[in-house]
Short mmCIF file of N, CA and C in Angstrom, two decimals:
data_model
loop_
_atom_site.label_atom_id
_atom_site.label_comp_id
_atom_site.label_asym_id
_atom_site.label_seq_id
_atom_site.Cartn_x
_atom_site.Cartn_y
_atom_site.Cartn_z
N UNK A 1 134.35 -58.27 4.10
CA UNK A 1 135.36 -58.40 3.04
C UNK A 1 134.92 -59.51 2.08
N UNK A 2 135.42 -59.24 0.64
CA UNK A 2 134.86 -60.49 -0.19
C UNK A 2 135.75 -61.48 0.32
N UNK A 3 134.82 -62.83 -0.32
CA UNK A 3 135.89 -63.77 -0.20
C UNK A 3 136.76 -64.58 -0.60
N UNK A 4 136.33 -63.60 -2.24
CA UNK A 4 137.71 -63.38 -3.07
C UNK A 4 139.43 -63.03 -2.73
N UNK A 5 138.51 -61.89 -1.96
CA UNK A 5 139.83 -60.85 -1.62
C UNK A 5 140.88 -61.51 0.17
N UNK A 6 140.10 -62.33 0.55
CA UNK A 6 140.35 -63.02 1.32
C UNK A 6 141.62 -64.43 2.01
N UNK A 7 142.41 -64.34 2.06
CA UNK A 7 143.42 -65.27 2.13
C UNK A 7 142.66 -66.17 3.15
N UNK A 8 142.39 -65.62 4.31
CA UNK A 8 141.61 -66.67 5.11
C UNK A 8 141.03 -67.62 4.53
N UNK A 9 139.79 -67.49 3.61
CA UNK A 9 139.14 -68.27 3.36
C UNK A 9 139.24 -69.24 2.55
N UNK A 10 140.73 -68.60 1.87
CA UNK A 10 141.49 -69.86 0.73
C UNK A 10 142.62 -71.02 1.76
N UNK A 11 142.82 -70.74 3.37
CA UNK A 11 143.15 -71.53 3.74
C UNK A 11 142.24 -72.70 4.46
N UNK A 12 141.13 -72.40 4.52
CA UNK A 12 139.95 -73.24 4.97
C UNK A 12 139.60 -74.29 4.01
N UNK A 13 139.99 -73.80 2.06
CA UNK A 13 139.00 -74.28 1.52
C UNK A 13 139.98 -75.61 1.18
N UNK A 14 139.03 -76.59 0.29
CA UNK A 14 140.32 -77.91 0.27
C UNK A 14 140.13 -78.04 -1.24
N UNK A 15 140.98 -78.80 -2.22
CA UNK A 15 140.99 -79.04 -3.37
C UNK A 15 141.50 -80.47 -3.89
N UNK A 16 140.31 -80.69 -4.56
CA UNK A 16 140.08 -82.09 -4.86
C UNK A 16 140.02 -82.11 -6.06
N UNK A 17 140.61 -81.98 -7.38
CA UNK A 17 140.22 -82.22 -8.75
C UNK A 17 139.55 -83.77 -9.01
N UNK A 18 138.55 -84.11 -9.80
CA UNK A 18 138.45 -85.63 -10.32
C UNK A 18 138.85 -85.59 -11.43
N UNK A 19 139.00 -85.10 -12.36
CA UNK A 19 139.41 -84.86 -14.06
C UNK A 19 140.76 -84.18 -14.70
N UNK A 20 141.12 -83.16 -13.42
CA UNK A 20 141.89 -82.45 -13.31
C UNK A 20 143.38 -83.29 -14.20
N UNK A 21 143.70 -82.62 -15.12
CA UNK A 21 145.32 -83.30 -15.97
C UNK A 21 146.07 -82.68 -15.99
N UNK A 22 146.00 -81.48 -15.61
CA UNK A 22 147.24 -80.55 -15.09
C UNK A 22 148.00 -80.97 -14.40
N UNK A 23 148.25 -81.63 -13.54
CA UNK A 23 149.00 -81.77 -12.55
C UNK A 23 149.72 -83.36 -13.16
N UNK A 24 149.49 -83.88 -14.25
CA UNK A 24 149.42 -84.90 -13.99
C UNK A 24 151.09 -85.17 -14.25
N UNK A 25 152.02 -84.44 -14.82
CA UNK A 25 153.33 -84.46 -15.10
C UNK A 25 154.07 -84.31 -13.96
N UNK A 26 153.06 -83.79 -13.01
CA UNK A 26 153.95 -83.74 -11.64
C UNK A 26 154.05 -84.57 -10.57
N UNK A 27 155.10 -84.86 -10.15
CA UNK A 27 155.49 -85.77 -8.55
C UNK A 27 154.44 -85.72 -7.93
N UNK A 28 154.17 -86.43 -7.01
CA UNK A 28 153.49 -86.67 -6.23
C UNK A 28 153.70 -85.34 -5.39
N UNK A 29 154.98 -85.79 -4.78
CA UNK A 29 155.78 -84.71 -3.54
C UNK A 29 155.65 -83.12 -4.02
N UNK A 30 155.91 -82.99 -5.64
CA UNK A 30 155.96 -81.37 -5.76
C UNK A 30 154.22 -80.89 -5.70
N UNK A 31 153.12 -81.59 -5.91
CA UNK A 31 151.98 -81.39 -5.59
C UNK A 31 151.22 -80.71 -4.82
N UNK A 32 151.96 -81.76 -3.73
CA UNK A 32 151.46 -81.34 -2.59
C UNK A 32 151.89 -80.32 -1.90
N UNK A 33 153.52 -79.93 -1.95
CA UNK A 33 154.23 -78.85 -1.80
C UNK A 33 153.64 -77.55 -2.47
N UNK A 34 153.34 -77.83 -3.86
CA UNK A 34 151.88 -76.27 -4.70
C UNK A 34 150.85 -76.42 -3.75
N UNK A 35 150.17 -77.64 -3.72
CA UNK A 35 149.07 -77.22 -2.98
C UNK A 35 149.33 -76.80 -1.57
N UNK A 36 150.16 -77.15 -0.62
CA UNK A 36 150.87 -76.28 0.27
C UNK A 36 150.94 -74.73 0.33
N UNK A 37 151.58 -74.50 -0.80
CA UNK A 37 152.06 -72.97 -1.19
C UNK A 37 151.01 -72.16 -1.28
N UNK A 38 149.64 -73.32 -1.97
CA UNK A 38 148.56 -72.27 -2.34
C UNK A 38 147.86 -71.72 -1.39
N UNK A 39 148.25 -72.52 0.02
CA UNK A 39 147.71 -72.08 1.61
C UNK A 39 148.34 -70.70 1.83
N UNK A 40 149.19 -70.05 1.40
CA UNK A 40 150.14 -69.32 2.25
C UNK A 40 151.31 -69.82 2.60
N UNK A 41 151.76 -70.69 2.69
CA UNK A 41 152.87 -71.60 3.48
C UNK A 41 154.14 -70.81 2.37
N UNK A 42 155.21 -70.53 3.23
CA UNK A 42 156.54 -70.14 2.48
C UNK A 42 156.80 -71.74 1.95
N UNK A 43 158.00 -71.84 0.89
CA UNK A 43 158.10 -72.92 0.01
C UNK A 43 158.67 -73.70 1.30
N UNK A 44 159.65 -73.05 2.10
CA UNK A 44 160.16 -74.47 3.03
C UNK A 44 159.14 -74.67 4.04
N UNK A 45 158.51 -74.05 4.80
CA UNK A 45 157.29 -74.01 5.18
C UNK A 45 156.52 -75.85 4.69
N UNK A 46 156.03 -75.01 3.43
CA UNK A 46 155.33 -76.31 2.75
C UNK A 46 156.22 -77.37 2.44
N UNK A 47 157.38 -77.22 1.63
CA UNK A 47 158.27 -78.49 2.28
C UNK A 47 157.86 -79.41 3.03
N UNK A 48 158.65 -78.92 4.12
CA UNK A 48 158.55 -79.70 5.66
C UNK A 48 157.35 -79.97 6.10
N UNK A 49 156.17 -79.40 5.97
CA UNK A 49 154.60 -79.70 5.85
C UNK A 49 154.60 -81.15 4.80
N UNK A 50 154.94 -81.06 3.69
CA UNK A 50 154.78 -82.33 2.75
C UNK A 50 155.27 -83.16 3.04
N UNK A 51 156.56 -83.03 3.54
CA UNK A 51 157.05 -84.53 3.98
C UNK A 51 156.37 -84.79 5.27
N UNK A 52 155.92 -83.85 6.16
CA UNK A 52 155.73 -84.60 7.00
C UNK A 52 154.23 -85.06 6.82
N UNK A 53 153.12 -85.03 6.00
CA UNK A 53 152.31 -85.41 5.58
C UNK A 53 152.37 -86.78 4.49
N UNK A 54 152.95 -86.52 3.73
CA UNK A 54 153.27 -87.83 2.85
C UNK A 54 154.12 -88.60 3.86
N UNK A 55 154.48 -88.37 4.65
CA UNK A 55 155.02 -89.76 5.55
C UNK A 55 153.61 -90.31 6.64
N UNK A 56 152.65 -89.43 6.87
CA UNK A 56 151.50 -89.74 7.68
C UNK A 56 150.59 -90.83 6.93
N UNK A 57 150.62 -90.33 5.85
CA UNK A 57 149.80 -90.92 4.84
C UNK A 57 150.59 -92.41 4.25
N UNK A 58 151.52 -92.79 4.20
CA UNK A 58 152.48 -94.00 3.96
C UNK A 58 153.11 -93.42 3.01
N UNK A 59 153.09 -92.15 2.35
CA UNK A 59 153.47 -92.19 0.71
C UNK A 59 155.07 -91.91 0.29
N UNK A 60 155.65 -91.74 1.14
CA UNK A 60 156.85 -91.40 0.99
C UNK A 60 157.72 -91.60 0.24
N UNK A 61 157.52 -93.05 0.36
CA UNK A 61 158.79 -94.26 -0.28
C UNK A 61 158.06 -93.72 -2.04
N UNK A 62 156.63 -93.59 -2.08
CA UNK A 62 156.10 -93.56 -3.66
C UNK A 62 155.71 -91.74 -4.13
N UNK A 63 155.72 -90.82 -3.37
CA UNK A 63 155.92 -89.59 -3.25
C UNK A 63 156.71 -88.97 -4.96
N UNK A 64 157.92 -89.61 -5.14
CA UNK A 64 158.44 -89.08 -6.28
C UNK A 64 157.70 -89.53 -7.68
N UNK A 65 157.13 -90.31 -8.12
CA UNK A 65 156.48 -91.00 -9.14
C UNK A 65 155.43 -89.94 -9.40
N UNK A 66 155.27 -89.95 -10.61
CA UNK A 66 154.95 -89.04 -11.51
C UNK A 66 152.78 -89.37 -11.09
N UNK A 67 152.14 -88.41 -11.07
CA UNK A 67 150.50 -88.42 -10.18
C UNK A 67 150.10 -89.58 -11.06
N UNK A 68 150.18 -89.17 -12.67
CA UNK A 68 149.26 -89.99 -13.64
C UNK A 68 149.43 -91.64 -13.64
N UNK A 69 150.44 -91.93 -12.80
CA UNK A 69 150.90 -93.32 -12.21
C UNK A 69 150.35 -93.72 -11.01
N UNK A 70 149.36 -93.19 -10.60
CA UNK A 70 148.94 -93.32 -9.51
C UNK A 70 147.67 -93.69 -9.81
N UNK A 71 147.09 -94.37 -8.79
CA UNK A 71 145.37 -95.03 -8.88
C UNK A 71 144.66 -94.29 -8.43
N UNK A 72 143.16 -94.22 -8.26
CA UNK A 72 142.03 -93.32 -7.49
C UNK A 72 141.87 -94.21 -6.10
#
């Protein structure tokens, strides 16, 4: 099968923009929740995946603040 056509292989792969400004109007939290979604994950699914990841990571408390406020 291609691996275009493939959902598997879009949950393996990971996404890292460096330049990327799309995203940059968005929360922290709704981010990661798209990039969630883009796994397959139903929206509450990814939800509950995000928080419980942005709390692994410390980000919680700073989660709502807009990405382009954020450092590298």
């Amino acid at each position: 099968q291609e691996p275009f056509a493939n959902p598997y292989v879009y949950q393996k792969l990971g996404y890292c923009p460096e330049l990327d400004s799309f995203h940059e109007h968005m929360s922290g939290r709704a981010f990661v929740r798209y990039m969630a979604e883009m796994t397959g994950m139903s929206p509450k699914q990814a939800k509950d995946r995000a928080e419980e990841m942005l709390h692994f990571v410390g980000m919680s408390d700073r989660a709502s603040r807009k990405i382009k406020g954020y450092s590298k």
